[in-house]
Amino acid sequence: MGSVIWGVFDVIREDRLDQTAKALWLLLLFVLPLFGIAAWLYAKPRLANSDNSLRLRNTL
């Protein structure tokens, strides 16, 4: 329960997310709390390395 509360506040404080992304993360945290926290902890460092644009990686 404490991790969900921490996750909610962490998502709300994240400036790099727009309102839609925040709402989706919060929905995930409430619907699937254990998976939501694990997914947020996995995605957060990658969010810091992004430049707010979608890019397709060349895999060849």
mmCIF file of N, CA, C and O in Angstrom:
data_model
loop_
_atom_site.group_PDB
_atom_site.id
_atom_site.type_symbol
_atom_site.label_atom_id
_atom_site.label_comp_id
_atom_site.label_asym_id
_atom_site.label_seq_id
_atom_site.Cartn_x
_atom_site.Cartn_y
_atom_site.Cartn_z
ATOM 1 N N MET A 1 0.822 -1.193 0.000
ATOM 2 C CA MET A 1 0.000 0.000 0.000
ATOM 3 C C MET A 1 0.868 1.260 0.000
ATOM 4 O O MET A 1 0.584 2.202 -0.708
ATOM 5 N N GLY A 2 1.921 1.230 0.790
ATOM 6 C CA GLY A 2 2.815 2.383 0.851
ATOM 7 C C GLY A 2 3.509 2.649 -0.473
ATOM 8 O O GLY A 2 3.734 3.802 -0.847
ATOM 9 N N SER A 3 3.831 1.574 -1.198
ATOM 10 C CA SER A 3 4.495 1.758 -2.489
ATOM 11 C C SER A 3 3.550 2.384 -3.508
ATOM 12 O O SER A 3 3.983 3.157 -4.365
ATOM 13 N N VAL A 4 2.271 2.079 -3.424
ATOM 14 C CA VAL A 4 1.298 2.685 -4.340
ATOM 15 C C VAL A 4 1.178 4.179 -4.054
ATOM 16 O O VAL A 4 1.150 4.997 -4.984
ATOM 17 N N ILE A 5 1.140 4.547 -2.788
ATOM 18 C CA ILE A 5 1.066 5.964 -2.418
ATOM 19 C C ILE A 5 2.308 6.702 -2.903
ATOM 20 O O ILE A 5 2.219 7.791 -3.469
ATOM 21 N N TRP A 6 3.490 6.085 -2.699
ATOM 22 C CA TRP A 6 4.726 6.686 -3.191
ATOM 23 C C TRP A 6 4.667 6.838 -4.714
ATOM 24 O O TRP A 6 5.044 7.885 -5.253
ATOM 25 N N GLY A 7 4.199 5.802 -5.403
ATOM 26 C CA GLY A 7 4.106 5.844 -6.857
ATOM 27 C C GLY A 7 3.189 6.942 -7.348
ATOM 28 O O GLY A 7 3.494 7.631 -8.327
ATOM 29 N N VAL A 8 2.055 7.122 -6.691
ATOM 30 C CA VAL A 8 1.107 8.173 -7.073
ATOM 31 C C VAL A 8 1.770 9.545 -6.968
ATOM 32 O O VAL A 8 1.717 10.353 -7.903
ATOM 33 N N PHE A 9 2.408 9.818 -5.852
ATOM 34 C CA PHE A 9 3.054 11.120 -5.685
ATOM 35 C C PHE A 9 4.226 11.294 -6.635
ATOM 36 O O PHE A 9 4.478 12.391 -7.140
ATOM 37 N N ASP A 10 4.949 10.219 -6.918
ATOM 38 C CA ASP A 10 6.080 10.300 -7.841
ATOM 39 C C ASP A 10 5.604 10.591 -9.255
ATOM 40 O O ASP A 10 6.217 11.392 -9.964
ATOM 41 N N VAL A 11 4.533 9.964 -9.681
ATOM 42 C CA VAL A 11 3.984 10.221 -11.013
ATOM 43 C C VAL A 11 3.471 11.657 -11.095
ATOM 44 O O VAL A 11 3.708 12.353 -12.090
ATOM 45 N N ILE A 12 2.789 12.124 -10.074
ATOM 46 C CA ILE A 12 2.238 13.480 -10.085
ATOM 47 C C ILE A 12 3.358 14.525 -10.166
ATOM 48 O O ILE A 12 3.220 15.535 -10.850
ATOM 49 N N ARG A 13 4.476 14.279 -9.486
ATOM 50 C CA ARG A 13 5.581 15.243 -9.480
ATOM 51 C C ARG A 13 6.417 15.225 -10.752
ATOM 52 O O ARG A 13 7.210 16.141 -10.978
ATOM 53 N N GLU A 14 6.271 14.203 -11.585
ATOM 54 C CA GLU A 14 7.097 14.062 -12.788
ATOM 55 C C GLU A 14 6.712 15.112 -13.820
ATOM 56 O O GLU A 14 5.609 15.109 -14.355
ATOM 57 N N ASP A 15 7.636 16.031 -14.118
ATOM 58 C CA ASP A 15 7.374 17.133 -15.041
ATOM 59 C C ASP A 15 7.452 16.718 -16.504
ATOM 60 O O ASP A 15 6.930 17.408 -17.364
ATOM 61 N N ARG A 16 8.135 15.620 -16.794
ATOM 62 C CA ARG A 16 8.329 15.215 -18.189
ATOM 63 C C ARG A 16 7.112 14.505 -18.773
ATOM 64 O O ARG A 16 7.089 14.215 -19.960
ATOM 65 N N LEU A 17 6.101 14.247 -17.967
ATOM 66 C CA LEU A 17 4.890 13.586 -18.445
ATOM 67 C C LEU A 17 3.789 14.609 -18.673
ATOM 68 O O LEU A 17 3.621 15.530 -17.878
ATOM 69 N N ASP A 18 3.036 14.434 -19.751
ATOM 70 C CA ASP A 18 1.877 15.304 -19.947
ATOM 71 C C ASP A 18 0.708 14.760 -19.120
ATOM 72 O O ASP A 18 0.813 13.712 -18.490
ATOM 73 N N GLN A 19 -0.393 15.470 -19.117
ATOM 74 C CA GLN A 19 -1.530 15.098 -18.272
ATOM 75 C C GLN A 19 -2.119 13.740 -18.646
ATOM 76 O O GLN A 19 -2.527 12.977 -17.775
ATOM 77 N N THR A 20 -2.144 13.428 -19.925
ATOM 78 C CA THR A 20 -2.682 12.143 -20.365
ATOM 79 C C THR A 20 -1.811 10.998 -19.879
ATOM 80 O O THR A 20 -2.314 9.989 -19.376
ATOM 81 N N ALA A 21 -0.502 11.140 -20.010
ATOM 82 C CA ALA A 21 0.415 10.092 -19.553
ATOM 83 C C ALA A 21 0.319 9.913 -18.043
ATOM 84 O O ALA A 21 0.342 8.781 -17.548
ATOM 85 N N LYS A 22 0.208 11.011 -17.308
ATOM 86 C CA LYS A 22 0.057 10.917 -15.853
ATOM 87 C C LYS A 22 -1.218 10.163 -15.488
ATOM 88 O O LYS A 22 -1.211 9.313 -14.605
ATOM 89 N N ALA A 23 -2.306 10.484 -16.180
ATOM 90 C CA ALA A 23 -3.582 9.815 -15.901
ATOM 91 C C ALA A 23 -3.488 8.318 -16.185
ATOM 92 O O ALA A 23 -4.001 7.500 -15.407
ATOM 93 N N LEU A 24 -2.832 7.946 -17.272
ATOM 94 C CA LEU A 24 -2.675 6.526 -17.600
ATOM 95 C C LEU A 24 -1.806 5.799 -16.580
ATOM 96 O O LEU A 24 -2.114 4.678 -16.180
ATOM 97 N N TRP A 25 -0.716 6.427 -16.147
ATOM 98 C CA TRP A 25 0.133 5.813 -15.120
ATOM 99 C C TRP A 25 -0.637 5.654 -13.810
ATOM 100 O O TRP A 25 -0.535 4.629 -13.137
ATOM 101 N N LEU A 26 -1.402 6.669 -13.426
ATOM 102 C CA LEU A 26 -2.173 6.581 -12.185
ATOM 103 C C LEU A 26 -3.236 5.494 -12.273
ATOM 104 O O LEU A 26 -3.464 4.751 -11.316
ATOM 105 N N LEU A 27 -3.872 5.380 -13.427
ATOM 106 C CA LEU A 27 -4.846 4.315 -13.630
ATOM 107 C C LEU A 27 -4.184 2.942 -13.488
ATOM 108 O O LEU A 27 -4.721 2.058 -12.828
ATOM 109 N N LEU A 28 -3.018 2.785 -14.081
ATOM 110 C CA LEU A 28 -2.291 1.527 -13.971
ATOM 111 C C LEU A 28 -1.920 1.232 -12.522
ATOM 112 O O LEU A 28 -2.035 0.095 -12.060
ATOM 113 N N LEU A 29 -1.503 2.257 -11.784
ATOM 114 C CA LEU A 29 -1.121 2.062 -10.384
ATOM 115 C C LEU A 29 -2.312 1.617 -9.534
ATOM 116 O O LEU A 29 -2.148 0.824 -8.610
ATOM 117 N N PHE A 30 -3.501 2.129 -9.829
ATOM 118 C CA PHE A 30 -4.670 1.765 -9.036
ATOM 119 C C PHE A 30 -5.292 0.441 -9.460
ATOM 120 O O PHE A 30 -5.788 -0.305 -8.632
ATOM 121 N N VAL A 31 -5.263 0.149 -10.759
ATOM 122 C CA VAL A 31 -5.893 -1.084 -11.247
ATOM 123 C C VAL A 31 -5.016 -2.302 -10.974
ATOM 124 O O VAL A 31 -5.497 -3.331 -10.508
ATOM 125 N N LEU A 32 -3.737 -2.189 -11.260
ATOM 126 C CA LEU A 32 -2.789 -3.287 -11.045
ATOM 127 C C LEU A 32 -1.623 -2.766 -10.208
ATOM 128 O O LEU A 32 -0.550 -2.468 -10.743
ATOM 129 N N PRO A 33 -1.792 -2.645 -8.904
ATOM 130 C CA PRO A 33 -0.792 -1.969 -8.078
ATOM 131 C C PRO A 33 0.615 -2.586 -8.152
ATOM 132 O O PRO A 33 1.582 -1.864 -8.348
ATOM 133 N N LEU A 34 0.733 -3.879 -8.030
ATOM 134 C CA LEU A 34 2.064 -4.495 -8.022
ATOM 135 C C LEU A 34 2.727 -4.343 -9.382
ATOM 136 O O LEU A 34 3.889 -3.945 -9.482
ATOM 137 N N PHE A 35 1.999 -4.645 -10.448
ATOM 138 C CA PHE A 35 2.542 -4.499 -11.791
ATOM 139 C C PHE A 35 2.796 -3.024 -12.110
ATOM 140 O O PHE A 35 3.795 -2.687 -12.753
ATOM 141 N N GLY A 36 1.914 -2.154 -11.668
ATOM 142 C CA GLY A 36 2.065 -0.721 -11.932
ATOM 143 C C GLY A 36 3.323 -0.142 -11.322
ATOM 144 O O GLY A 36 4.044 0.618 -11.968
ATOM 145 N N ILE A 37 3.610 -0.506 -10.079
ATOM 146 C CA ILE A 37 4.827 -0.022 -9.423
ATOM 147 C C ILE A 37 6.060 -0.565 -10.128
ATOM 148 O O ILE A 37 7.021 0.163 -10.376
ATOM 149 N N ALA A 38 6.044 -1.853 -10.466
ATOM 150 C CA ALA A 38 7.189 -2.446 -11.157
ATOM 151 C C ALA A 38 7.407 -1.775 -12.517
ATOM 152 O O ALA A 38 8.542 -1.474 -12.893
ATOM 153 N N ALA A 39 6.332 -1.517 -13.236
ATOM 154 C CA ALA A 39 6.443 -0.870 -14.544
ATOM 155 C C ALA A 39 6.955 0.557 -14.405
ATOM 156 O O ALA A 39 7.789 1.009 -15.190
ATOM 157 N N TRP A 40 6.496 1.285 -13.406
ATOM 158 C CA TRP A 40 6.946 2.664 -13.196
ATOM 159 C C TRP A 40 8.428 2.696 -12.839
ATOM 160 O O TRP A 40 9.179 3.515 -13.352
ATOM 161 N N LEU A 41 8.864 1.803 -11.964
ATOM 162 C CA LEU A 41 10.280 1.762 -11.600
ATOM 163 C C LEU A 41 11.149 1.384 -12.795
ATOM 164 O O LEU A 41 12.287 1.831 -12.905
ATOM 165 N N TYR A 42 10.624 0.588 -13.704
ATOM 166 C CA TYR A 42 11.355 0.214 -14.906
ATOM 167 C C TYR A 42 11.392 1.373 -15.909
ATOM 168 O O TYR A 42 12.412 1.618 -16.550
ATOM 169 N N ALA A 43 10.297 2.097 -16.055
ATOM 170 C CA ALA A 43 10.187 3.137 -17.072
ATOM 171 C C ALA A 43 10.792 4.474 -16.643
ATOM 172 O O ALA A 43 11.212 5.250 -17.493
ATOM 173 N N LYS A 44 10.849 4.759 -15.370
ATOM 174 C CA LYS A 44 11.295 6.069 -14.903
ATOM 175 C C LYS A 44 12.715 6.420 -15.354
ATOM 176 O O LYS A 44 12.934 7.519 -15.858
ATOM 177 N N PRO A 45 13.711 5.544 -15.222
ATOM 178 C CA PRO A 45 15.046 5.919 -15.710
ATOM 179 C C PRO A 45 15.082 6.136 -17.222
ATOM 180 O O PRO A 45 15.818 6.979 -17.704
ATOM 181 N N ARG A 46 14.276 5.410 -17.959
ATOM 182 C CA ARG A 46 14.230 5.591 -19.405
ATOM 183 C C ARG A 46 13.577 6.914 -19.770
ATOM 184 O O ARG A 46 13.893 7.512 -20.785
ATOM 185 N N LEU A 47 12.680 7.386 -18.944
ATOM 186 C CA LEU A 47 12.043 8.674 -19.158
ATOM 187 C C LEU A 47 13.065 9.798 -19.023
ATOM 188 O O LEU A 47 13.035 10.767 -19.761
ATOM 189 N N ALA A 48 13.991 9.650 -18.106
ATOM 190 C CA ALA A 48 15.022 10.664 -17.891
ATOM 191 C C ALA A 48 15.962 10.759 -19.086
ATOM 192 O O ALA A 48 16.505 11.824 -19.364
ATOM 193 N N ASN A 49 16.137 9.664 -19.820
ATOM 194 C CA ASN A 49 17.046 9.663 -20.960
ATOM 195 C C ASN A 49 16.382 10.054 -22.264
ATOM 196 O O ASN A 49 17.044 10.201 -23.265
ATOM 197 N N SER A 50 15.069 10.212 -22.247
ATOM 198 C CA SER A 50 14.361 10.539 -23.488
ATOM 199 C C SER A 50 14.397 12.040 -23.729
ATOM 200 O O SER A 50 14.594 12.836 -22.832
ATOM 201 N N ASP A 51 14.169 12.404 -24.975
ATOM 202 C CA ASP A 51 14.122 13.823 -25.319
ATOM 203 C C ASP A 51 12.719 14.252 -25.725
ATOM 204 O O ASP A 51 12.540 15.152 -26.521
ATOM 205 N N ASN A 52 11.705 13.569 -25.153
ATOM 206 C CA ASN A 52 10.290 13.877 -25.378
ATOM 207 C C ASN A 52 9.848 13.725 -26.828
ATOM 208 O O ASN A 52 8.928 14.381 -27.266
ATOM 209 N N SER A 53 10.520 12.897 -27.588
ATOM 210 C CA SER A 53 10.076 12.625 -28.946
ATOM 211 C C SER A 53 10.145 11.123 -29.193
ATOM 212 O O SER A 53 10.981 10.432 -28.645
ATOM 213 N N LEU A 54 9.249 10.669 -30.041
ATOM 214 C CA LEU A 54 9.258 9.261 -30.391
ATOM 215 C C LEU A 54 10.257 9.029 -31.504
ATOM 216 O O LEU A 54 10.316 9.785 -32.462
ATOM 217 N N ARG A 55 11.053 8.002 -31.352
ATOM 218 C CA ARG A 55 11.995 7.646 -32.388
ATOM 219 C C ARG A 55 11.947 6.154 -32.604
ATOM 220 O O ARG A 55 11.839 5.381 -31.665
ATOM 221 N N LEU A 56 12.049 5.766 -33.841
ATOM 222 C CA LEU A 56 12.142 4.353 -34.157
ATOM 223 C C LEU A 56 13.619 3.996 -34.265
ATOM 224 O O LEU A 56 14.395 4.688 -34.915
ATOM 225 N N ARG A 57 13.983 2.917 -33.618
ATOM 226 C CA ARG A 57 15.378 2.500 -33.679
ATOM 227 C C ARG A 57 15.601 1.638 -34.907
ATOM 228 O O ARG A 57 14.804 0.807 -35.275
ATOM 229 N N ASN A 58 16.735 1.850 -35.497
ATOM 230 C CA ASN A 58 17.129 1.041 -36.643
ATOM 231 C C ASN A 58 17.756 -0.239 -36.095
ATOM 232 O O ASN A 58 18.776 -0.203 -35.418
ATOM 233 N N THR A 59 17.138 -1.363 -36.376
ATOM 234 C CA THR A 59 17.620 -2.627 -35.827
ATOM 235 C C THR A 59 18.495 -3.403 -36.800
ATOM 236 O O THR A 59 18.889 -4.508 -36.526
ATOM 237 N N LEU A 60 18.759 -2.825 -37.953
ATOM 238 C CA LEU A 60 19.603 -3.529 -38.930
ATOM 239 C C LEU A 60 21.052 -3.230 -38.748
ATOM 240 O O LEU A 60 21.518 -2.285 -38.354
#
